[in-house]
JSON list of C-alpha atoms and ligand atoms in Angstrom, two decimals:
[
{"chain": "Z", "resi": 293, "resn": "UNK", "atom": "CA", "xyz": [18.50, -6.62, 8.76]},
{"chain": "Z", "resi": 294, "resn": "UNK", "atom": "CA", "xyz": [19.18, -2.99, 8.92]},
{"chain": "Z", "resi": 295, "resn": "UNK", "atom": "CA", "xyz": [17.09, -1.18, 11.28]},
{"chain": "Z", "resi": 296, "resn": "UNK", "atom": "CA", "xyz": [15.27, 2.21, 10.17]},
{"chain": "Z", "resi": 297, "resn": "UNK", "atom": "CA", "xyz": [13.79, 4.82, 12.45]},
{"chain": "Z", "resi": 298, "resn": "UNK", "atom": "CA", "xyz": [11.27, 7.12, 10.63]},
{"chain": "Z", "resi": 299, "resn": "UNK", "atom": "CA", "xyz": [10.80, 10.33, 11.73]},
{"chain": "Z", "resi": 300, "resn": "UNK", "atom": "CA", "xyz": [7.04, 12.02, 10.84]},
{"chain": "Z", "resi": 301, "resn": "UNK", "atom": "CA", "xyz": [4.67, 14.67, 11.49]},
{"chain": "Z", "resi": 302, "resn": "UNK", "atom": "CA", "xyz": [1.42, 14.33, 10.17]},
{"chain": "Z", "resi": 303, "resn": "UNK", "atom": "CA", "xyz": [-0.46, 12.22, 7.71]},
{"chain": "Z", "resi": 304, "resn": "UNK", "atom": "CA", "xyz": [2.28, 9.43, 7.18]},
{"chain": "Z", "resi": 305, "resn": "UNK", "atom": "CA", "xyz": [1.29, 8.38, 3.31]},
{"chain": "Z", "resi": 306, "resn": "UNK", "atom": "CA", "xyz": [4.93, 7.99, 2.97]},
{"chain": "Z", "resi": 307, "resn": "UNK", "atom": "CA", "xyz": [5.34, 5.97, 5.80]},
{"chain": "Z", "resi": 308, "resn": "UNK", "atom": "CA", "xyz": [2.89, 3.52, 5.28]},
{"chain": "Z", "resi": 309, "resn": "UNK", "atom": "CA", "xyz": [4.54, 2.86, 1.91]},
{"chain": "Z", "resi": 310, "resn": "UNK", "atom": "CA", "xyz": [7.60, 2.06, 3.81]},
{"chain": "Z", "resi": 311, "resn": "UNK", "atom": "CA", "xyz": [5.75, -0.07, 6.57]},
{"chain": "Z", "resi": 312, "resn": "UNK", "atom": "CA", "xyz": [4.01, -1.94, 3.81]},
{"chain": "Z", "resi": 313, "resn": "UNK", "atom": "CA", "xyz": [7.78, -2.45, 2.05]},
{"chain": "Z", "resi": 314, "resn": "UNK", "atom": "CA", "xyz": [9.14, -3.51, 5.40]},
{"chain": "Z", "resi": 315, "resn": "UNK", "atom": "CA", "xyz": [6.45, -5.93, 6.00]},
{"chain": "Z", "resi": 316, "resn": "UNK", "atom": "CA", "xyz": [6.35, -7.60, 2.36]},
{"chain": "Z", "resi": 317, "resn": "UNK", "atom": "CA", "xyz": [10.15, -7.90, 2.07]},
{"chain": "Z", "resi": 318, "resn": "UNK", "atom": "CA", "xyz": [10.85, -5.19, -0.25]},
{"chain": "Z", "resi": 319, "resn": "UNK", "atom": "CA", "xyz": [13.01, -3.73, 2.01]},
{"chain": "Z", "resi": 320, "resn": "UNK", "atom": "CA", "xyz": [15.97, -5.55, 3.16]},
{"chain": "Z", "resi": 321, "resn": "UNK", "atom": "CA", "xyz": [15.51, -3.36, 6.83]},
{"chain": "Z", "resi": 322, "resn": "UNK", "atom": "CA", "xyz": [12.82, -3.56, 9.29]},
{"chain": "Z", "resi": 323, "resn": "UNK", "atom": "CA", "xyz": [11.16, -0.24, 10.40]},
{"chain": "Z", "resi": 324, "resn": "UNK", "atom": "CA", "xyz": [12.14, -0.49, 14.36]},
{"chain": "Z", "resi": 325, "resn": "UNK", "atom": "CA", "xyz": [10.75, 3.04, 15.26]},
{"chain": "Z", "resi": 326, "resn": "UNK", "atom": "CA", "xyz": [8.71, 6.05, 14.36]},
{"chain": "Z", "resi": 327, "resn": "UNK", "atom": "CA", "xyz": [9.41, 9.39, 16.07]},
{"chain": "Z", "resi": 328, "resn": "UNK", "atom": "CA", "xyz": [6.86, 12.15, 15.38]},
{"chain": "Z", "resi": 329, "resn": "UNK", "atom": "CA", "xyz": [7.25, 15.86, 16.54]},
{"chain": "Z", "resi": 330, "resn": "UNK", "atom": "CA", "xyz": [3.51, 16.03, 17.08]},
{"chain": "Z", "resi": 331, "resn": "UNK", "atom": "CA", "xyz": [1.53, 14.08, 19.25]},
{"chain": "Z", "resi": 332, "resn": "UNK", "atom": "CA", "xyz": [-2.09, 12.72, 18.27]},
{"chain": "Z", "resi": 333, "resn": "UNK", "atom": "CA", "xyz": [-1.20, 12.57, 14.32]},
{"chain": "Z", "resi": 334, "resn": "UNK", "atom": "CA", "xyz": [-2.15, 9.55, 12.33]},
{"chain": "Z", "resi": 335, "resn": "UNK", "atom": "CA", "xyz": [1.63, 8.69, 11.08]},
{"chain": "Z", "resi": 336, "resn": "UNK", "atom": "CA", "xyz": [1.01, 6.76, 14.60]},
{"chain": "Z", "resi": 337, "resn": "UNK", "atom": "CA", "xyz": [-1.29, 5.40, 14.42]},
{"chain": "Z", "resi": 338, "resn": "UNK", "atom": "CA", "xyz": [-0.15, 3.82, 11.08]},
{"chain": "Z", "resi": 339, "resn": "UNK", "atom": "CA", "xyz": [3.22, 2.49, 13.16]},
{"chain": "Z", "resi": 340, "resn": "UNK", "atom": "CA", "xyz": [1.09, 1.63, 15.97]},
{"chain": "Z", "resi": 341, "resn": "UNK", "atom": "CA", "xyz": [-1.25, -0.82, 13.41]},
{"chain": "Z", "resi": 342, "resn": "UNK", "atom": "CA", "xyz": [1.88, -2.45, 12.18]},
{"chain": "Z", "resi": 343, "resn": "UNK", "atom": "CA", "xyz": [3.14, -3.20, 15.03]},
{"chain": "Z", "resi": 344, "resn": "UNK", "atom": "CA", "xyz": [6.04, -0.53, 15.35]},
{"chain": "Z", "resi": 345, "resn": "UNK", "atom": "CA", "xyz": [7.01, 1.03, 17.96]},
{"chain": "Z", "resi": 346, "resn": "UNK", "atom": "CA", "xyz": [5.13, 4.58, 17.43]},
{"chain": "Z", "resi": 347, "resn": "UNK", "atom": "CA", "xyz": [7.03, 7.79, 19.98]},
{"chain": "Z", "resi": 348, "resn": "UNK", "atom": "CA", "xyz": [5.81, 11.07, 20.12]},
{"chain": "Z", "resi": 349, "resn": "UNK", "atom": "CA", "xyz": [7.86, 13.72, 21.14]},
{"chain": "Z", "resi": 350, "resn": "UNK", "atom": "CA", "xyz": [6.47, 17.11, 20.85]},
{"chain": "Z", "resi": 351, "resn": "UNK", "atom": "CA", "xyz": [8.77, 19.92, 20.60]},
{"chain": "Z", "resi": 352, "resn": "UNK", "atom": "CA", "xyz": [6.71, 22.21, 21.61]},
{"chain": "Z", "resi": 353, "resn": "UNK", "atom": "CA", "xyz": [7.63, 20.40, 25.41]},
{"chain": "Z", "resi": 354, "resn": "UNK", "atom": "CA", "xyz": [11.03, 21.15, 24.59]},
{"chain": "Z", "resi": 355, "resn": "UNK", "atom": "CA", "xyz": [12.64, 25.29, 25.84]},
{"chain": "Z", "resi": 356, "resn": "UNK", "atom": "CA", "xyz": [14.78, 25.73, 22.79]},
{"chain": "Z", "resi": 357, "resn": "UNK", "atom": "CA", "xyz": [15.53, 24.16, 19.25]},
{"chain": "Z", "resi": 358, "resn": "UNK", "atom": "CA", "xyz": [18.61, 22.54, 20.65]},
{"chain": "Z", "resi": 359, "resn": "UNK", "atom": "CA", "xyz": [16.90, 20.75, 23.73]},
{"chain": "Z", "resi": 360, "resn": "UNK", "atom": "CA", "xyz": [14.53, 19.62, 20.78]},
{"chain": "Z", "resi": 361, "resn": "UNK", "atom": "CA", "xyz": [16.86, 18.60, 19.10]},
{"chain": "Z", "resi": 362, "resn": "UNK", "atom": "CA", "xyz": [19.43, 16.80, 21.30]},
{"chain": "Z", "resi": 363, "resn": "UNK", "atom": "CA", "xyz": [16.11, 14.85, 22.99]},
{"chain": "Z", "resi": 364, "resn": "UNK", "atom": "CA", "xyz": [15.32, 13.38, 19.30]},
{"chain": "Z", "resi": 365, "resn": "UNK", "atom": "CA", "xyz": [18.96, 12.51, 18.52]},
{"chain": "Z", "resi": 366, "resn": "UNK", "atom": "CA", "xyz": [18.72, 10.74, 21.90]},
{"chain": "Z", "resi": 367, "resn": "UNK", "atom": "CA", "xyz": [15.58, 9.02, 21.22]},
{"chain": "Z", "resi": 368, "resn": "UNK", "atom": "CA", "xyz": [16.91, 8.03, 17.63]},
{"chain": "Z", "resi": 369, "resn": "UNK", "atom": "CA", "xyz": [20.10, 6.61, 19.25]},
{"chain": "Z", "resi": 370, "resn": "UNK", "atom": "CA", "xyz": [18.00, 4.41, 21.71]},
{"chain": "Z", "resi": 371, "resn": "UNK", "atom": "CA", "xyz": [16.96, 2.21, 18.62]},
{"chain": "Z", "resi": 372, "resn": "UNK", "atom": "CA", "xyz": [20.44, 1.84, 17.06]},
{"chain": "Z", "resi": 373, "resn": "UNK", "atom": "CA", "xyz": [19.16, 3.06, 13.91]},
{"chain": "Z", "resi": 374, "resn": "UNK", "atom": "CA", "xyz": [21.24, 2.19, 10.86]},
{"chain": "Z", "resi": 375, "resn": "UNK", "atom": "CA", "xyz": [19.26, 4.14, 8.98]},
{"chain": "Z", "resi": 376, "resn": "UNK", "atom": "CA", "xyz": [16.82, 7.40, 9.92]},
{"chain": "Z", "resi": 377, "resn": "UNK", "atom": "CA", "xyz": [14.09, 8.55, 7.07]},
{"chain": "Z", "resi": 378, "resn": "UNK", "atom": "CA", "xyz": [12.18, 11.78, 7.07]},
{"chain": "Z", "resi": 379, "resn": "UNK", "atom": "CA", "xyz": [8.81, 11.20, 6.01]},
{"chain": "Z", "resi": 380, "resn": "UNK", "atom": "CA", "xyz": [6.74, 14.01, 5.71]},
{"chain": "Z", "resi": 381, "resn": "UNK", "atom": "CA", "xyz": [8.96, 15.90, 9.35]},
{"chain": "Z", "resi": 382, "resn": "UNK", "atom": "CA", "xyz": [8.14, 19.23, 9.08]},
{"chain": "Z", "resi": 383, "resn": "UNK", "atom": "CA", "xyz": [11.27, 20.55, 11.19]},
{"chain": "Z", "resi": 384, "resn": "UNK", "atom": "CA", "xyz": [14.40, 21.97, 10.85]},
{"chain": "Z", "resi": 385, "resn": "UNK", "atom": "CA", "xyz": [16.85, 20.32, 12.42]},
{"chain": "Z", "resi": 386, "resn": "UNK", "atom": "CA", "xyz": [20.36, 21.97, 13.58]},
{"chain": "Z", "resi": 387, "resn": "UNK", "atom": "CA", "xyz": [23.75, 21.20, 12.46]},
{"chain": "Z", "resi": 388, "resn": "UNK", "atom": "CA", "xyz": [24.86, 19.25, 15.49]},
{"chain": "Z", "resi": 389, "resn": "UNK", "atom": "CA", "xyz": [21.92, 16.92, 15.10]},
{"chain": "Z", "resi": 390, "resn": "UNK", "atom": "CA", "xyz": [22.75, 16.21, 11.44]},
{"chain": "Z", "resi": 391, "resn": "UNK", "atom": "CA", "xyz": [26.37, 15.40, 11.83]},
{"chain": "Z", "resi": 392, "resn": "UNK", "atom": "CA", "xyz": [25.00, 12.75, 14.05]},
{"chain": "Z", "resi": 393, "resn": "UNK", "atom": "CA", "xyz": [23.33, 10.83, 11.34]},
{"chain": "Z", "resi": 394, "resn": "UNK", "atom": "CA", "xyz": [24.98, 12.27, 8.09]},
{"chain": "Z", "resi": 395, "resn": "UNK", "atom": "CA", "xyz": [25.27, 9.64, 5.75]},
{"chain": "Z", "resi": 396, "resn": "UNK", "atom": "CA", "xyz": [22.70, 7.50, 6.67]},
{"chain": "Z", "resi": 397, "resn": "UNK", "atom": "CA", "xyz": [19.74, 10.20, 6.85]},
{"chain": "Z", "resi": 398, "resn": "UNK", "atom": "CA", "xyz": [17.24, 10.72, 4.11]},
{"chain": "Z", "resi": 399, "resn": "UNK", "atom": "CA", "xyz": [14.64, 13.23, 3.27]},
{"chain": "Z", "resi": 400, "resn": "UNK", "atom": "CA", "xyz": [11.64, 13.30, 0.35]},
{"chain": "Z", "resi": 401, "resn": "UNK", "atom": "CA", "xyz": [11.04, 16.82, -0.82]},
{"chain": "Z", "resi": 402, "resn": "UNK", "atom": "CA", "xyz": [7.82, 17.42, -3.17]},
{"chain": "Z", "resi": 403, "resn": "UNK", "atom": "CA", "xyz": [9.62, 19.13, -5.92]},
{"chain": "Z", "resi": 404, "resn": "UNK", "atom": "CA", "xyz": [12.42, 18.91, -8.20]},
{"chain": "Z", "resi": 405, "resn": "UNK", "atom": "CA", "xyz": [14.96, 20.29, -6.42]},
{"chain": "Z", "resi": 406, "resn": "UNK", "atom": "CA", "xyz": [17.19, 22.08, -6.18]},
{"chain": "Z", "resi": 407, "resn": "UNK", "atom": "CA", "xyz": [14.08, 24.13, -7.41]},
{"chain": "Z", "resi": 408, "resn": "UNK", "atom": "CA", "xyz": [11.79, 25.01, -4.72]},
{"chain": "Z", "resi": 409, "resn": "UNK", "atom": "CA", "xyz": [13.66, 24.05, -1.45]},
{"chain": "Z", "resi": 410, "resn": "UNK", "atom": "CA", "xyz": [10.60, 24.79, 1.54]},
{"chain": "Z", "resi": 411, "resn": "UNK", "atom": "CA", "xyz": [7.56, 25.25, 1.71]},
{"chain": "Z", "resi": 412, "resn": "UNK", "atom": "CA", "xyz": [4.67, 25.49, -1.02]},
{"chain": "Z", "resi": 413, "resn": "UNK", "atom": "CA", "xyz": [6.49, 24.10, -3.32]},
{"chain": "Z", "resi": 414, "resn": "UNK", "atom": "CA", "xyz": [3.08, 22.45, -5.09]},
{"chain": "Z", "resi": 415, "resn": "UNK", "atom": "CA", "xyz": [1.85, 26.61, -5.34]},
{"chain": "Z", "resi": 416, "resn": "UNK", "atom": "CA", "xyz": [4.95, 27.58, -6.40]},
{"chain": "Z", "resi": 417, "resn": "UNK", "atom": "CA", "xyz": [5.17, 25.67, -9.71]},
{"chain": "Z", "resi": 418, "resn": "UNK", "atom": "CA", "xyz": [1.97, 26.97, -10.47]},
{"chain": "Z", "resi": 419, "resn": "UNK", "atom": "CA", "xyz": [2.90, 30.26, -9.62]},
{"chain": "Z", "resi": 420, "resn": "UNK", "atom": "CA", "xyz": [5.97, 30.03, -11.75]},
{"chain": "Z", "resi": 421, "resn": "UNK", "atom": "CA", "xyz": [4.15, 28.51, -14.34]},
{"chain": "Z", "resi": 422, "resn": "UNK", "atom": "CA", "xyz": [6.67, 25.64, -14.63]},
{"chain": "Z", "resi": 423, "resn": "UNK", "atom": "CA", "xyz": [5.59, 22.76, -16.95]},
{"chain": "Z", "resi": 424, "resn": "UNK", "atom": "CA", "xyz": [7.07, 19.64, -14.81]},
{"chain": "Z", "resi": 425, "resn": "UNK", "atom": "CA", "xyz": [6.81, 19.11, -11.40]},
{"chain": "Z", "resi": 426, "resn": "UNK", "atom": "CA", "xyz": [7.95, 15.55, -8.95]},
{"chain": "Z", "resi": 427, "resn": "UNK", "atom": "CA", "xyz": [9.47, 14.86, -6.15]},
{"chain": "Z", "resi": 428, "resn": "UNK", "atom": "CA", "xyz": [13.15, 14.22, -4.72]},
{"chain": "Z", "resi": 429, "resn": "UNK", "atom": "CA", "xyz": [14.51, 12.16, -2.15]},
{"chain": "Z", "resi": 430, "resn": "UNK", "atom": "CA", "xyz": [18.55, 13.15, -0.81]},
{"chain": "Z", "resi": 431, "resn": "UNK", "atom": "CA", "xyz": [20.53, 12.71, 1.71]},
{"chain": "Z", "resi": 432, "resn": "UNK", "atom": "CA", "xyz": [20.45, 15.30, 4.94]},
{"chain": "Z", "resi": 433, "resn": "UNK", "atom": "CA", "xyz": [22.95, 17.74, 5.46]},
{"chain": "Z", "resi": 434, "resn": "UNK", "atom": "CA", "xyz": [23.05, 21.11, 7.04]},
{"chain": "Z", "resi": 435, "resn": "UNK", "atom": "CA", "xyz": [21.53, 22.71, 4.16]},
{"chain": "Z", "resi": 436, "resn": "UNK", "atom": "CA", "xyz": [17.93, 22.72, 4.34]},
{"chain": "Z", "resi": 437, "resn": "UNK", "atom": "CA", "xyz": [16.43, 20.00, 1.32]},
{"chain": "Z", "resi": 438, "resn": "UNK", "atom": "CA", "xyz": [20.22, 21.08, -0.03]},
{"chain": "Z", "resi": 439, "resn": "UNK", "atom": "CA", "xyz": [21.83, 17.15, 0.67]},
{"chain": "Z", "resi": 440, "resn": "UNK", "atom": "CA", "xyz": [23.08, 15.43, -2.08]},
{"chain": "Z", "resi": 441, "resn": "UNK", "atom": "CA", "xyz": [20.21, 14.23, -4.71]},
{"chain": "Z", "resi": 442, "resn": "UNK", "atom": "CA", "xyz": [19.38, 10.05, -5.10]},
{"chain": "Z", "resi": 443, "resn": "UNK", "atom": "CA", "xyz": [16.30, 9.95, -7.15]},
{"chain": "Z", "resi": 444, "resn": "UNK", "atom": "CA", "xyz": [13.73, 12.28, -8.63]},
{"chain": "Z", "resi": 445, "resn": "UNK", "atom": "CA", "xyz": [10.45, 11.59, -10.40]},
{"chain": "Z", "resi": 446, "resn": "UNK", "atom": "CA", "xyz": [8.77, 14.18, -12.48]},
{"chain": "Z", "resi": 447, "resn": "UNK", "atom": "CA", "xyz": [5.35, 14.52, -14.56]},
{"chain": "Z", "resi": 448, "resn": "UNK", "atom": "CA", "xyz": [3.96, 17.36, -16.84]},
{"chain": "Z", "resi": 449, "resn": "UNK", "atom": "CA", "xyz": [1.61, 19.92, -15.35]},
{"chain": "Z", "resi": 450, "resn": "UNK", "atom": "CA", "xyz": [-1.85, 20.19, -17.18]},
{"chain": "Z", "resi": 451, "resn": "UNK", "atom": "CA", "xyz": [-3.25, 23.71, -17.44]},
{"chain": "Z", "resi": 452, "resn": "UNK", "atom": "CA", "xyz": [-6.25, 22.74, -15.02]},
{"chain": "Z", "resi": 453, "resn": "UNK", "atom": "CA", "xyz": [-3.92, 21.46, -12.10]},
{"chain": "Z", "resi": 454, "resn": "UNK", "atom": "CA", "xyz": [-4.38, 23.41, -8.50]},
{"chain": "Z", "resi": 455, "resn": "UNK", "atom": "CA", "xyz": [-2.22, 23.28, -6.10]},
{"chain": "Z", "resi": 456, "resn": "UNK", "atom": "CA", "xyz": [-4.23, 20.32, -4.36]},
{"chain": "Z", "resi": 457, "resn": "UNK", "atom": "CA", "xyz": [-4.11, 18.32, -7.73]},
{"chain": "Z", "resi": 458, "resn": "UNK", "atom": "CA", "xyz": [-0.40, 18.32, -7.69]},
{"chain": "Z", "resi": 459, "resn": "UNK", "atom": "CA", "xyz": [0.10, 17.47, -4.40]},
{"chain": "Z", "resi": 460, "resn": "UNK", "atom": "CA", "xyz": [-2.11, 14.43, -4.64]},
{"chain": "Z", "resi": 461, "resn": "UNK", "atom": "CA", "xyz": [-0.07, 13.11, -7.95]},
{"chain": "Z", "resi": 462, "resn": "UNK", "atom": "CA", "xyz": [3.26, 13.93, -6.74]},
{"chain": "Z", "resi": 463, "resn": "UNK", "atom": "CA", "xyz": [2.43, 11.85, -3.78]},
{"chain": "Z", "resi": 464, "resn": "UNK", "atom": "CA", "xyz": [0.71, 8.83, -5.16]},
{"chain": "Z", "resi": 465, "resn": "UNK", "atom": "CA", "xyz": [2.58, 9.02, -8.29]},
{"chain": "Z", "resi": 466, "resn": "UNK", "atom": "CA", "xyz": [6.18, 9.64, -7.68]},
{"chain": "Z", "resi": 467, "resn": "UNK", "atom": "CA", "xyz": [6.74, 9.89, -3.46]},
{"chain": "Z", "resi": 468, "resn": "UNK", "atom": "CA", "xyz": [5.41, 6.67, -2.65]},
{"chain": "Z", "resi": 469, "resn": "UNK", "atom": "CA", "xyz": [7.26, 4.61, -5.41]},
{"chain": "Z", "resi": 470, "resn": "UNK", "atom": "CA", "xyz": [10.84, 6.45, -5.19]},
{"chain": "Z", "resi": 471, "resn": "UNK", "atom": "CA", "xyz": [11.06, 6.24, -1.14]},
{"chain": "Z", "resi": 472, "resn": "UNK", "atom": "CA", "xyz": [11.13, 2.72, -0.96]},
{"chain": "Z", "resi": 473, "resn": "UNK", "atom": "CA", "xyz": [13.01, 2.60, -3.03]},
{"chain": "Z", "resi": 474, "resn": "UNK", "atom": "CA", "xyz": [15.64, 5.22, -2.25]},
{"chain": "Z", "resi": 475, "resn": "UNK", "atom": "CA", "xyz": [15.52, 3.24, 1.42]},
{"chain": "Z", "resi": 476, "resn": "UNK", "atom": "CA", "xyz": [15.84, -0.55, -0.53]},
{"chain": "Z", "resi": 477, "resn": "UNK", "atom": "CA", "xyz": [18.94, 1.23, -2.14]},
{"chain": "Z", "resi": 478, "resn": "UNK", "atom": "CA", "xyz": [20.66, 2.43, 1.04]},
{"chain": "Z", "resi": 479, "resn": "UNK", "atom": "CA", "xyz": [19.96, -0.43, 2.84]},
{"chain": "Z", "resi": 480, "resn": "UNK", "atom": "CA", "xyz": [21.53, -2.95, 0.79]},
{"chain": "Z", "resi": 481, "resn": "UNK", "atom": "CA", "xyz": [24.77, -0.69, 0.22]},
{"chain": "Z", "resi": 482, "resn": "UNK", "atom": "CA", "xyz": [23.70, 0.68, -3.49]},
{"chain": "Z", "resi": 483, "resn": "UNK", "atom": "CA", "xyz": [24.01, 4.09, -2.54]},
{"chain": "Z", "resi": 484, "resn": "UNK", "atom": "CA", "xyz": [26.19, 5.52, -0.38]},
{"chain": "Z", "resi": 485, "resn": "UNK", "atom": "CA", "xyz": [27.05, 9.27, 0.43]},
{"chain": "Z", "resi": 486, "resn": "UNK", "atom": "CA", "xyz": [31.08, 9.63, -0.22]},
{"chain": "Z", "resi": 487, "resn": "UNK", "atom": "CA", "xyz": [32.99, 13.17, 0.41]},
{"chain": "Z", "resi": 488, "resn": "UNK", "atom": "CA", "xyz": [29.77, 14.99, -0.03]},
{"chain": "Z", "resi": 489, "resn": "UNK", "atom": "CA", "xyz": [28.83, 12.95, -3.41]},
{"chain": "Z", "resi": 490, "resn": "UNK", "atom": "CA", "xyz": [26.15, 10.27, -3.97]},
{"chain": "Z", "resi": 491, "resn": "UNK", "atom": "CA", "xyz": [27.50, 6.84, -5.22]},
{"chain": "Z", "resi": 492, "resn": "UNK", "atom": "CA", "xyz": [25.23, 4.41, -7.33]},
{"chain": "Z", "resi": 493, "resn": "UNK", "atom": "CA", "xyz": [26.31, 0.64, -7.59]},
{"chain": "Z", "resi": 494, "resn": "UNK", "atom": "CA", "xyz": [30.16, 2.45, -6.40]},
{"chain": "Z", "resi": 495, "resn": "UNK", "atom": "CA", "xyz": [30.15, 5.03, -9.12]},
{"chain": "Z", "resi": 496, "resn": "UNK", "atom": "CA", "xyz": [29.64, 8.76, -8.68]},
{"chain": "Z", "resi": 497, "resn": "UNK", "atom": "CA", "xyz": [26.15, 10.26, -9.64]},
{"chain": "Z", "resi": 498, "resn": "UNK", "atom": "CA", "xyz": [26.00, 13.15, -11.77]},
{"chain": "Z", "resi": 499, "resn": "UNK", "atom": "CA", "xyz": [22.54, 13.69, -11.73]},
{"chain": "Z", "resi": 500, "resn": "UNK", "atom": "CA", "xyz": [19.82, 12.06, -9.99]},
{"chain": "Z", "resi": 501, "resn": "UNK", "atom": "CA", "xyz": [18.67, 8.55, -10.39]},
{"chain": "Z", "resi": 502, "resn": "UNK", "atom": "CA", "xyz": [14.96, 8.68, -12.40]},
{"chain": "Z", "resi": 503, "resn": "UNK", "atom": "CA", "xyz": [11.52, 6.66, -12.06]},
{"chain": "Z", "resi": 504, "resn": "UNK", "atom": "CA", "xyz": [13.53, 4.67, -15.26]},
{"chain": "Z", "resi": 505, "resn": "UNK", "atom": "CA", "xyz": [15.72, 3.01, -12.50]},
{"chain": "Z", "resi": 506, "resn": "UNK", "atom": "CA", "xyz": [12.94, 1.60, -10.42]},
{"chain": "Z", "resi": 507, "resn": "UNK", "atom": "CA", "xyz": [12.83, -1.80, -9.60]},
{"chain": "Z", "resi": 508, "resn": "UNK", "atom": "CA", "xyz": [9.70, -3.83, -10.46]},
{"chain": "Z", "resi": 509, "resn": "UNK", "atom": "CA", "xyz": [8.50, -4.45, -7.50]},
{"chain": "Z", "resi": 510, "resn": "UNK", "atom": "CA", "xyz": [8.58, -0.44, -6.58]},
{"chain": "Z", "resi": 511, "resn": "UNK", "atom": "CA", "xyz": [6.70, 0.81, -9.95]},
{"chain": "A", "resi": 255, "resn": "GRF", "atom": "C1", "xyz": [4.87, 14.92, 1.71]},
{"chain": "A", "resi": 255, "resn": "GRF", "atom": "O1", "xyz": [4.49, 15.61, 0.53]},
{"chain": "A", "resi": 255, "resn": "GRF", "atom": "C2", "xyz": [6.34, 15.08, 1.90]},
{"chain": "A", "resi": 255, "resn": "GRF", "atom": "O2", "xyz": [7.06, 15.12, 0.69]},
{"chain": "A", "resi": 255, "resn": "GRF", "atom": "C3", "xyz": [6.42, 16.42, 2.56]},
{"chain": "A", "resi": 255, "resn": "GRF", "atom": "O3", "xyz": [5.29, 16.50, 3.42]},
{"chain": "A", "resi": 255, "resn": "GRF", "atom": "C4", "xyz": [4.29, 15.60, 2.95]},
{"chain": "A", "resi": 255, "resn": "GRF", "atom": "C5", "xyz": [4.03, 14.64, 4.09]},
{"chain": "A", "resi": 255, "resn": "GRF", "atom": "O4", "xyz": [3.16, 13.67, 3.73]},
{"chain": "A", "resi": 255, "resn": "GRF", "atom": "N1", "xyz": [7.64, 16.56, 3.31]},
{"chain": "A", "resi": 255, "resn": "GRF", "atom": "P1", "xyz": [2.99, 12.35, 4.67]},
{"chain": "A", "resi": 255, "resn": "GRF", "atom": "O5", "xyz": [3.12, 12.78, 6.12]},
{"chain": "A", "resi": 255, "resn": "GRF", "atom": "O6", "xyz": [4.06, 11.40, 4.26]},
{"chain": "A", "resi": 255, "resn": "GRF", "atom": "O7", "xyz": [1.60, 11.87, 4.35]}
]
């Protein structure tokens, strides 16, 4: 079984959906770890109920970004992850700590990127008065929610949506379906990140995989 580390910072929606794949064999990997930046948050307490292994580190213990970062690389190591997920981790990590796990590190982004790398991406549609809106999940690399794209759901946005309207349906609609997915996929060997390119079942991806390539059991 592969083992996954998941790395949080708050609320943990996404990794429940992952604990609850892990524990009813959706996943071929078992969730060995989870590493949050903030102590207290109930992503925890969601590992610590199944049974996982649940690690805070707080940066704000840490005297620079690098320390930070070199202490969670550390940490990671110390599980012998195979694979390491970002599930809702609010921080940016540096350059050294990403060429560490490149290739087997994953991120979920509540937009369609490459539109709306950051923050406020939810307001920002709005704002832009864009008609679709979804989520993405891609591999890490040094450019901040710029890795190479797996899968991406997307819905229409109705006139009356707010801000907090879209964030609830991206999440229950589209991040907690592709992410188990995306880690199912990776885990068996289906994707794979070759010279800087996502491959699907061995072939190159030109675009990103969408909610029509779900498997049943993660609709
Ligand atoms: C999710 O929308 C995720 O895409 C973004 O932050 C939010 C975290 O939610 N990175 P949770 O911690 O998984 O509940």
């Amino acid at each position: 079984m592969k083992r996954v580390v998941v790395l949080i910072s708050g609320g943990g929606r996404n990794l429940q959906a992952l604990l609850d794949a892990g524990a009813d064999g959706r996943l071929d990997a078992q969730i060995v770890a989870v590493i949050s930046n903030r102590d207290g948050v109930q992503g925890l307490e969601r590992a610590r109920r199944a049974g996982v292994a649940a690690l805070a580190l707080p940066h704000v213990d840490f005297p620079s970004r690098e320390a930070f970062d070199a202490a969670l690389a550390e940490a990671i190591e110390a599980q012998r992850p195979d694979i390491v997920v970002m599930a809702g981790f609010m921080r940016v990590v540096g350059a050294a700590f990403v060429r560490r796990f490149q290739g087997r590190m994953l991120n979920i982004h509540p937009s369609l990127l490459p539109r709306h790398p950051g923050l406020k991406t939810h307001q920002k549609v709005l704002e832009a008065g864009e008609r679709e809106h979804g989520a993405t999940v891609h591999f890490v690399t040094e450019e901040l929610d710029g890795g190479p794209l797996i899968i991406q759901g997307q819905f229409s946005v109705m006139p009356q949506d707010s801000a907090e309207s879209l964030a609830e349906r991206v999440m229950q609609d589209i991040e907690l379906k592709i992410y188990p997915q995306a880690v199912a996929w990776l885990a068996r060997g289906d994707v794979e990140l070759v010279d800087g390119g996502v491959r699907f079942g061995g072939r190159p991806l030109s675009a990103p995989l969408g909610m029509d390539h779900l498997e049943a059991q993660f609709r």
